[in-house]
């Protein structure tokens, strides 16, 4: 069956669904195809920190009612090292805050608000960057989707980036550690996130609601979950989040989800070839330490939506031609911040004592210098998005 649309969007993650919504608000049609089921994408546990600008965008787009009802607004974060906690006051340093709200909750809200064709459980997806034709199978029927443009929002393991692999320069960094993440029915033990640097390795105490917490532990990249029975996870979290405060106690509870995720930095340049535009994890990956993945995906599609709107309203291609360079400016800033947070807070398995002293010096500086704390804070809450105007 042949279908015609303006923008073919491959992938129903935060990037693809936010783009479809922004385009619809501007009268531009799209068809979204997703190879997993609705059930799967709505329950895929991932990260959960939204920058100030992301919340603003979702609010302006009319997508944030539940976010404002159930999201947890945090005006700071804690760095814990040498058994002492140090608060970075986002509100005082930047006038902005973050919101803790699960990524899958954002996806649920986007799907609930979605209007227009959205096909789940498609397969055999093939994209043609020159003709903007997407072929796929849906309900065992071969489909051919003719569009003006393709938005490759199919994540790191999708088909869109490989379709232009020969045109890309790839930059990447693998880290000698991974994150063991758990979701637990336990009340948060602090009002804000705790990033812990400990002699046993990194740990992060985060949350989803007054009754559900999300915790992470630095582990070796080759470790597997069999080595981590629940009690061992809790005792390791207690050790790494420990502090010189008798009142401190890490609440535990039934673990309802656990997984091990590698930490990787990855950038593909350019983010556009022909009529194919890559956005989000399809073009770049950051280690989760900076809580940037979802926010960077949203930043990409804001710039793409502006370019497509300009093209459909005036035929002017300037913004579309500048899409890749405009996105990559922010991508590299976020890459640096995420790499910096990761190397500052994770224990180098080589055990190099000089490196440890450098990390401690960095932590002591960022928690004692207003200038350094402001730099961390403004990157964490999210730098302003430079939206381009057609000249
Ligand atoms: N065809 C159709 N859909 C596909 C295909 C394919 N061949 N391959 C992957 N997909 C879907 C995935 O199932 C997923 O739902 O594309 C979607 C990509 O979504 P994400 O991986 O969430 O990527 P993105 O929307 O760019 O959001 C980035 O997601 O993974 C987190 O930490 C990451 O926060 C970041 C955010
Ligand atoms: C999360 O809440 O899942 C989370 C928070 C901060 C991070 C990464 C993940 O840096």
Coordinates of C-alpha atoms and ligand atoms in Angstrom, one line a residue:
X1 CA 0.0 0.0 0.0
X2 CA 1.4 3.5 -0.9
X3 CA 0.9 6.4 1.4
X4 CA 1.9 10.0 1.0
X5 CA 2.8 12.4 3.9
X6 CA 5.0 15.4 4.5
X7 CA 7.4 14.0 7.2
X8 CA 8.0 10.3 7.8
X9 CA 9.2 9.8 11.4
X10 CA 11.0 6.6 12.2
X11 CA 10.9 5.9 16.0
X12 CA 8.3 6.6 18.7
X13 CA 10.7 7.7 21.4
X14 CA 10.9 11.2 22.9
X15 CA 12.5 12.6 19.8
X16 CA 10.0 11.2 17.2
X17 CA 6.8 11.8 19.2
X18 CA 7.8 15.4 20.3
X19 CA 8.7 16.2 16.6
X20 CA 5.3 14.8 15.4
X21 CA 3.5 17.0 18.0
X22 CA 5.4 20.2 17.2
X23 CA 4.8 19.6 13.4
X24 CA 1.1 19.1 14.0
X25 CA 0.8 22.3 15.9
X26 CA 2.2 24.0 12.8
X27 CA -0.1 22.2 10.4
X28 CA 2.5 19.8 9.0
X29 CA 1.5 16.2 8.6
X30 CA 3.6 13.2 9.6
X31 CA 3.4 9.4 9.9
X32 CA 5.3 7.8 12.8
X33 CA 6.4 4.2 12.6
X34 CA 7.8 2.2 15.6
X35 CA 9.0 -1.4 15.6
X36 CA 8.1 -2.2 19.3
X37 CA 4.6 -2.4 20.8
X38 CA 2.9 0.5 22.5
X39 CA 3.0 -1.5 25.7
X40 CA 6.8 -1.9 25.4
X41 CA 7.7 1.8 24.7
X42 CA 5.3 3.0 27.5
X43 CA 7.0 0.8 30.1
X44 CA 10.6 0.9 29.1
X45 CA 12.4 2.2 32.2
X46 CA 15.0 4.8 31.4
X47 CA 16.3 8.0 33.0
X48 CA 14.1 10.7 34.3
X49 CA 15.5 14.3 34.6
X50 CA 14.0 17.1 32.6
X51 CA 15.8 20.3 32.0
X52 CA 14.1 23.7 32.6
X53 CA 13.9 24.3 28.8
X54 CA 12.4 20.8 28.1
X55 CA 9.6 21.4 30.7
X56 CA 9.0 24.8 29.1
X57 CA 8.7 23.3 25.6
X58 CA 6.4 20.5 26.8
X59 CA 4.3 23.1 28.6
X60 CA 4.0 25.4 25.6
X61 CA 3.1 22.4 23.5
X62 CA 0.3 21.5 25.9
X63 CA 1.9 18.2 26.8
X64 CA 2.8 18.9 30.5
X65 CA -0.4 18.7 32.6
X66 CA 0.5 15.3 34.2
X67 CA 4.2 16.3 34.3
X68 CA 3.2 19.4 36.4
X69 CA 0.9 17.2 38.6
X70 CA 3.3 14.3 39.2
X71 CA 6.8 15.6 38.4
X72 CA 9.1 16.5 41.3
X73 CA 10.7 19.9 40.9
X74 CA 14.2 20.1 42.3
X75 CA 16.1 23.3 42.9
X76 CA 19.4 21.6 43.6
X77 CA 21.5 18.5 43.6
X78 CA 23.9 17.0 46.1
X79 CA 27.5 15.8 45.5
X80 CA 28.6 13.4 48.2
X81 CA 32.3 12.6 48.8
X82 CA 34.7 12.2 51.7
X83 CA 31.5 11.1 53.6
X84 CA 30.1 14.6 53.4
X85 CA 27.2 16.0 51.2
X86 CA 27.6 19.3 49.3
X87 CA 24.5 21.0 47.8
X88 CA 24.7 22.7 44.4
X89 CA 21.9 25.3 44.6
X90 CA 20.5 25.5 41.1
X91 CA 17.9 28.2 42.0
X92 CA 20.3 30.5 43.6
X93 CA 23.0 30.0 41.0
X94 CA 20.8 30.0 37.8
X95 CA 17.2 30.9 38.8
X96 CA 16.2 27.6 37.2
X97 CA 15.2 24.1 38.3
X98 CA 14.9 20.6 37.0
X99 CA 12.0 18.2 37.1
X100 CA 12.3 14.5 38.0
X101 CA 9.7 12.6 35.8
X102 CA 10.3 9.2 34.3
X103 CA 11.1 9.2 30.5
X104 CA 8.5 6.5 29.9
X105 CA 5.9 8.8 31.6
X106 CA 6.9 11.5 29.0
X107 CA 6.4 8.9 26.2
X108 CA 3.1 7.9 27.7
X109 CA 1.9 11.5 27.7
X110 CA 3.2 12.1 24.1
X111 CA 1.4 8.9 22.8
X112 CA -1.9 9.9 24.7
X113 CA -1.7 13.4 23.0
X114 CA -0.7 12.0 19.6
X115 CA -3.0 12.8 16.6
X116 CA -2.3 11.3 13.2
X117 CA -1.0 8.0 12.0
X118 CA 1.3 6.1 14.6
X119 CA 2.0 2.5 13.7
X120 CA 3.5 0.2 16.3
X121 CA 5.1 -3.2 15.7
X122 CA 6.3 -2.4 12.2
X123 CA 9.2 -4.4 10.8
X124 CA 11.7 -4.5 7.8
X125 CA 12.0 -0.8 7.8
X126 CA 14.1 0.6 4.9
X127 CA 14.8 4.3 4.4
X128 CA 15.9 6.0 1.2
X129 CA 17.7 9.3 2.2
X130 CA 17.5 10.7 -1.4
X131 CA 13.9 10.0 -2.3
X132 CA 12.5 10.2 1.2
X133 CA 10.7 6.9 0.7
X134 CA 10.3 4.6 3.7
X135 CA 9.4 0.9 3.2
X136 CA 8.1 -1.2 6.0
X137 CA 5.8 -4.1 6.9
X138 CA 2.8 -3.5 9.1
X139 CA 0.1 -6.0 9.9
X140 CA 1.9 -8.4 7.6
X141 CA 1.4 -5.9 4.7
X142 CA 4.2 -4.2 2.8
X143 CA 3.8 -0.4 3.0
X144 CA 5.5 2.3 1.0
X145 CA 5.5 5.7 2.6
X146 CA 6.5 8.6 0.3
X147 CA 7.4 11.8 2.2
X148 CA 9.2 15.1 1.6
X149 CA 11.6 14.4 4.5
X150 CA 12.5 11.5 6.8
X151 CA 13.2 12.1 10.5
X152 CA 15.5 9.4 11.8
X153 CA 14.4 9.2 15.5
X154 CA 15.0 5.5 15.8
X155 CA 17.7 5.6 18.6
X156 CA 21.2 4.2 18.7
X157 CA 20.3 0.8 17.4
X158 CA 18.0 2.0 14.6
X159 CA 18.2 1.7 10.8
X160 CA 18.4 5.4 9.8
X161 CA 22.0 6.2 10.8
X162 CA 23.4 3.0 9.2
X163 CA 21.6 4.1 6.0
X164 CA 24.0 7.0 5.7
X165 CA 27.0 5.5 7.5
X166 CA 29.3 6.2 4.5
X167 CA 28.6 9.9 4.8
X168 CA 29.3 10.2 8.5
X169 CA 32.3 10.9 10.7
X170 CA 31.8 9.1 14.0
X171 CA 33.3 10.2 17.3
X172 CA 33.1 7.9 20.3
X173 CA 34.4 7.1 23.8
X174 CA 33.8 3.9 25.7
X175 CA 34.1 4.0 29.5
X176 CA 35.6 1.2 31.6
X177 CA 32.4 1.0 33.7
X178 CA 28.7 0.5 33.5
X179 CA 25.6 1.4 35.6
X180 CA 23.5 -1.2 37.4
X181 CA 20.2 0.6 37.8
X182 CA 17.2 -0.4 40.0
X183 CA 13.7 0.8 40.5
X184 CA 12.5 0.1 44.0
X185 CA 9.3 0.5 46.1
X186 CA 11.1 2.5 48.7
X187 CA 10.5 6.2 49.7
X188 CA 13.3 8.6 48.7
X189 CA 15.9 9.1 51.4
X190 CA 16.6 12.7 50.3
X191 CA 14.7 15.6 48.8
X192 CA 17.1 15.9 45.9
X193 CA 19.3 13.6 43.8
X194 CA 22.6 12.4 45.4
X195 CA 25.6 11.9 43.2
X196 CA 28.2 10.0 45.3
X197 CA 31.9 9.6 44.6
X198 CA 33.2 6.9 47.0
X199 CA 36.3 4.7 47.2
X200 CA 34.0 1.8 46.2
X201 CA 32.8 3.5 43.1
X202 CA 30.0 5.8 41.9
X203 CA 26.4 5.7 43.2
X204 CA 23.4 7.8 42.4
X205 CA 20.2 8.1 44.5
X206 CA 17.3 9.3 42.4
X207 CA 13.5 8.9 42.6
X208 CA 10.3 8.7 40.7
X209 CA 7.6 9.4 43.3
X210 CA 7.2 9.6 47.1
X211 CA 7.1 5.8 47.1
X212 CA 9.5 4.8 44.3
X213 CA 13.2 5.4 44.1
X214 CA 15.7 4.9 41.2
X215 CA 19.3 4.0 42.3
X216 CA 22.4 3.4 40.3
X217 CA 25.8 1.7 41.0
X218 CA 29.0 1.8 39.1
X219 CA 29.9 -1.8 38.0
X220 CA 32.4 -3.4 35.6
X221 CA 31.1 -3.4 32.0
X222 CA 31.3 -7.2 32.0
X223 CA 29.3 -7.8 35.2
X224 CA 25.9 -9.4 35.0
X225 CA 22.8 -9.3 37.1
X226 CA 23.3 -12.8 38.5
X227 CA 26.2 -11.4 40.5
X228 CA 23.9 -8.8 42.1
X229 CA 21.2 -10.3 44.3
X230 CA 18.9 -7.6 45.8
X231 CA 20.6 -7.7 49.3
X232 CA 24.0 -7.2 47.8
X233 CA 22.7 -4.1 45.8
X234 CA 21.2 -2.5 49.0
X235 CA 24.4 -3.2 51.1
X236 CA 26.6 -1.7 48.3
X237 CA 24.3 1.4 48.0
X238 CA 24.4 1.9 51.8
X239 CA 28.2 1.7 51.7
X240 CA 28.6 4.2 48.8
X241 CA 25.9 6.6 50.0
X242 CA 27.2 6.6 53.6
X243 CA 28.0 9.9 55.3
X244 CA 29.1 11.3 58.7
X245 CA 25.5 11.9 59.7
X246 CA 23.8 9.6 62.2
X247 CA 20.4 10.7 61.0
X248 CA 21.1 9.5 57.5
X249 CA 19.5 6.3 56.5
X250 CA 18.9 4.8 53.0
X251 CA 15.4 3.4 52.9
X252 CA 15.2 0.1 51.0
X253 CA 12.3 -1.9 49.6
X254 CA 11.3 -4.5 47.0
X255 CA 13.3 -4.1 43.7
X256 CA 10.8 -4.0 40.8
X257 CA 13.3 -3.5 37.9
X258 CA 17.0 -3.9 37.5
X259 CA 19.3 -3.6 34.5
X260 CA 22.9 -3.0 33.6
X261 CA 23.6 -0.2 31.0
X262 CA 27.0 0.5 29.4
X263 CA 28.3 4.1 29.5
X264 CA 29.2 5.5 26.1
X265 CA 29.8 8.8 24.4
X266 CA 29.0 8.9 20.7
X267 CA 28.5 11.6 18.0
X268 CA 27.7 11.1 14.3
X269 CA 28.4 14.1 12.1
X270 CA 26.6 15.4 10.0
X271 CA 23.2 14.9 11.4
X272 CA 21.6 15.3 7.9
X273 CA 22.2 13.7 4.5
X274 CA 19.9 14.3 1.6
X275 CA 16.3 14.3 2.9
X276 CA 17.2 12.3 6.0
X277 CA 17.6 14.2 9.3
X278 CA 18.9 12.3 12.4
X279 CA 17.7 13.4 15.8
X280 CA 18.3 12.2 19.4
X281 CA 20.0 8.9 20.1
X282 CA 20.1 8.0 16.4
X283 CA 22.8 10.7 16.1
X284 CA 24.4 11.0 19.6
X285 CA 24.7 9.2 22.9
X286 CA 25.8 10.6 26.2
X287 CA 26.7 8.8 29.5
X288 CA 23.7 9.1 31.8
X289 CA 25.8 11.0 34.5
X290 CA 24.7 14.4 33.1
X291 CA 21.0 13.3 32.7
X292 CA 21.0 14.8 29.2
X293 CA 19.8 12.1 26.7
X294 CA 16.2 13.0 26.6
X295 CA 16.8 16.7 26.8
X296 CA 19.2 16.7 23.9
X297 CA 16.7 14.7 21.8
X298 CA 14.1 17.3 22.4
X299 CA 16.6 20.1 21.6
X300 CA 17.3 18.5 18.2
X301 CA 13.6 18.3 17.2
X302 CA 12.9 21.8 18.2
X303 CA 15.6 22.9 15.7
X304 CA 14.3 20.5 13.1
X305 CA 10.7 21.6 13.5
X306 CA 11.7 25.2 13.1
X307 CA 13.6 24.3 9.8
X308 CA 10.7 22.2 8.4
X309 CA 8.2 25.0 9.3
X310 CA 10.3 27.6 7.5
X311 CA 10.6 25.3 4.5
X312 CA 6.8 24.6 4.3
X313 CA 5.9 28.2 4.9
X314 CA 8.4 30.0 2.6
X315 CA 10.3 27.3 0.7
X316 CA 13.4 28.7 2.4
X317 CA 16.0 25.9 3.1
X318 CA 18.4 28.0 5.2
X319 CA 17.4 26.6 8.5
X320 CA 17.3 23.0 7.2
X321 CA 20.7 23.5 5.7
X322 CA 22.0 24.7 9.1
X323 CA 20.2 22.0 11.1
X324 CA 23.2 19.7 11.6
X325 CA 25.7 22.5 12.6
X326 CA 23.1 24.1 14.9
X327 CA 22.4 20.8 16.7
X328 CA 26.1 19.8 16.9
X329 CA 27.0 23.0 18.7
X330 CA 24.7 22.0 21.6
X331 CA 25.6 18.3 21.2
X332 CA 29.3 18.9 21.8
X333 CA 28.6 21.2 24.8
X334 CA 26.4 18.4 26.3
X335 CA 29.0 15.8 25.4
X336 CA 31.7 17.7 27.3
X337 CA 29.5 18.2 30.3
X338 CA 28.4 14.5 30.4
X339 CA 32.1 13.3 30.0
X340 CA 33.2 15.8 32.7
X341 CA 30.6 14.6 35.2
X342 CA 31.4 11.0 34.4
X343 CA 35.1 11.3 34.8
X344 CA 34.8 13.4 37.9
X345 CA 32.4 11.0 39.7
X346 CA 33.5 7.5 38.7
X347 CA 36.3 5.5 40.1
X348 CA 38.9 4.7 37.5
X349 CA 39.4 0.9 37.6
X350 CA 43.1 1.4 37.1
X351 CA 43.3 2.6 40.7
X352 CA 45.6 5.4 39.6
X353 CA 46.1 7.4 42.9
X354 CA 47.1 10.6 41.0
X355 CA 43.7 10.5 39.1
X356 CA 41.8 10.1 42.4
X357 CA 43.5 13.2 43.9
X358 CA 42.5 15.1 40.7
X359 CA 38.9 13.9 41.1
X360 CA 38.8 15.0 44.7
X361 CA 40.4 18.3 43.9
X362 CA 37.7 18.9 41.2
X363 CA 34.9 17.9 43.6
X364 CA 36.3 20.2 46.3
X365 CA 36.6 23.1 43.8
X366 CA 33.1 22.7 42.3
X367 CA 31.6 22.6 45.8
X368 CA 33.5 25.5 47.2
X369 CA 33.8 28.0 44.2
X370 CA 30.6 29.9 43.2
X371 CA 32.0 30.2 39.7
X372 CA 32.6 26.5 39.3
X373 CA 29.3 25.6 41.0
X374 CA 27.5 27.9 38.6
X375 CA 29.1 26.2 35.6
X376 CA 27.9 22.8 36.8
X377 CA 24.4 24.3 37.7
X378 CA 23.8 26.0 34.3
X379 CA 24.8 23.0 32.3
X380 CA 22.7 20.7 34.5
X381 CA 19.5 22.7 34.4
X382 CA 20.1 23.2 30.7
X383 CA 21.7 26.0 28.7
X384 CA 19.3 28.2 26.7
X385 CA 18.4 26.8 23.3
X386 CA 19.6 29.0 20.5
X387 CA 16.7 28.9 18.1
X388 CA 17.7 30.2 14.7
X389 CA 15.7 32.8 12.8
X390 CA 15.6 32.7 8.9
X391 CA 17.7 35.7 7.8
Ligands
LIG1 N1 12.0 1.0 13.0 C1 11.1 1.7 13.8 N2 11.4 2.1 15.1 C2 12.6 1.8 15.6 C3 13.6 1.0 14.8 C4 13.2 0.7 13.5 N3 14.1 0.0 12.7 N4 14.7 0.9 15.6 C5 14.4 1.5 16.8 N5 13.2 2.0 16.8 C6 12.5 2.7 17.9 C7 12.8 2.2 19.3 O1 12.1 1.1 19.6 C8 12.5 3.4 20.1 O2 11.2 3.4 20.6 O3 12.9 4.1 17.9 C9 12.7 4.6 19.2 C10 13.9 5.4 19.6 O4 13.7 6.0 20.8 P1 14.8 6.3 21.9 O5 15.8 5.2 21.9 O6 14.1 6.6 23.2 O7 15.6 7.6 21.3 P2 15.2 9.1 21.3 O8 13.8 9.3 20.9 O9 16.2 9.7 20.5 O10 15.3 9.6 22.8 C11 16.6 9.7 23.4 O11 16.0 8.0 24.9 O12 17.2 6.2 25.3 C12 16.9 7.3 25.8 O13 18.6 7.9 27.2 C13 18.1 8.1 25.9 O14 17.1 9.8 27.0 C14 17.5 9.4 25.7 C15 16.4 9.3 24.8
LIG2 C1 17.3 9.0 36.9 O1 16.5 9.5 37.7 O2 17.0 7.9 36.3 C2 18.6 9.6 36.6 C3 18.9 10.8 37.2 C4 20.1 11.4 37.0 C5 21.0 10.9 36.1 C6 20.6 9.7 35.4 C7 19.4 9.1 35.7 O3 22.1 11.5 35.9

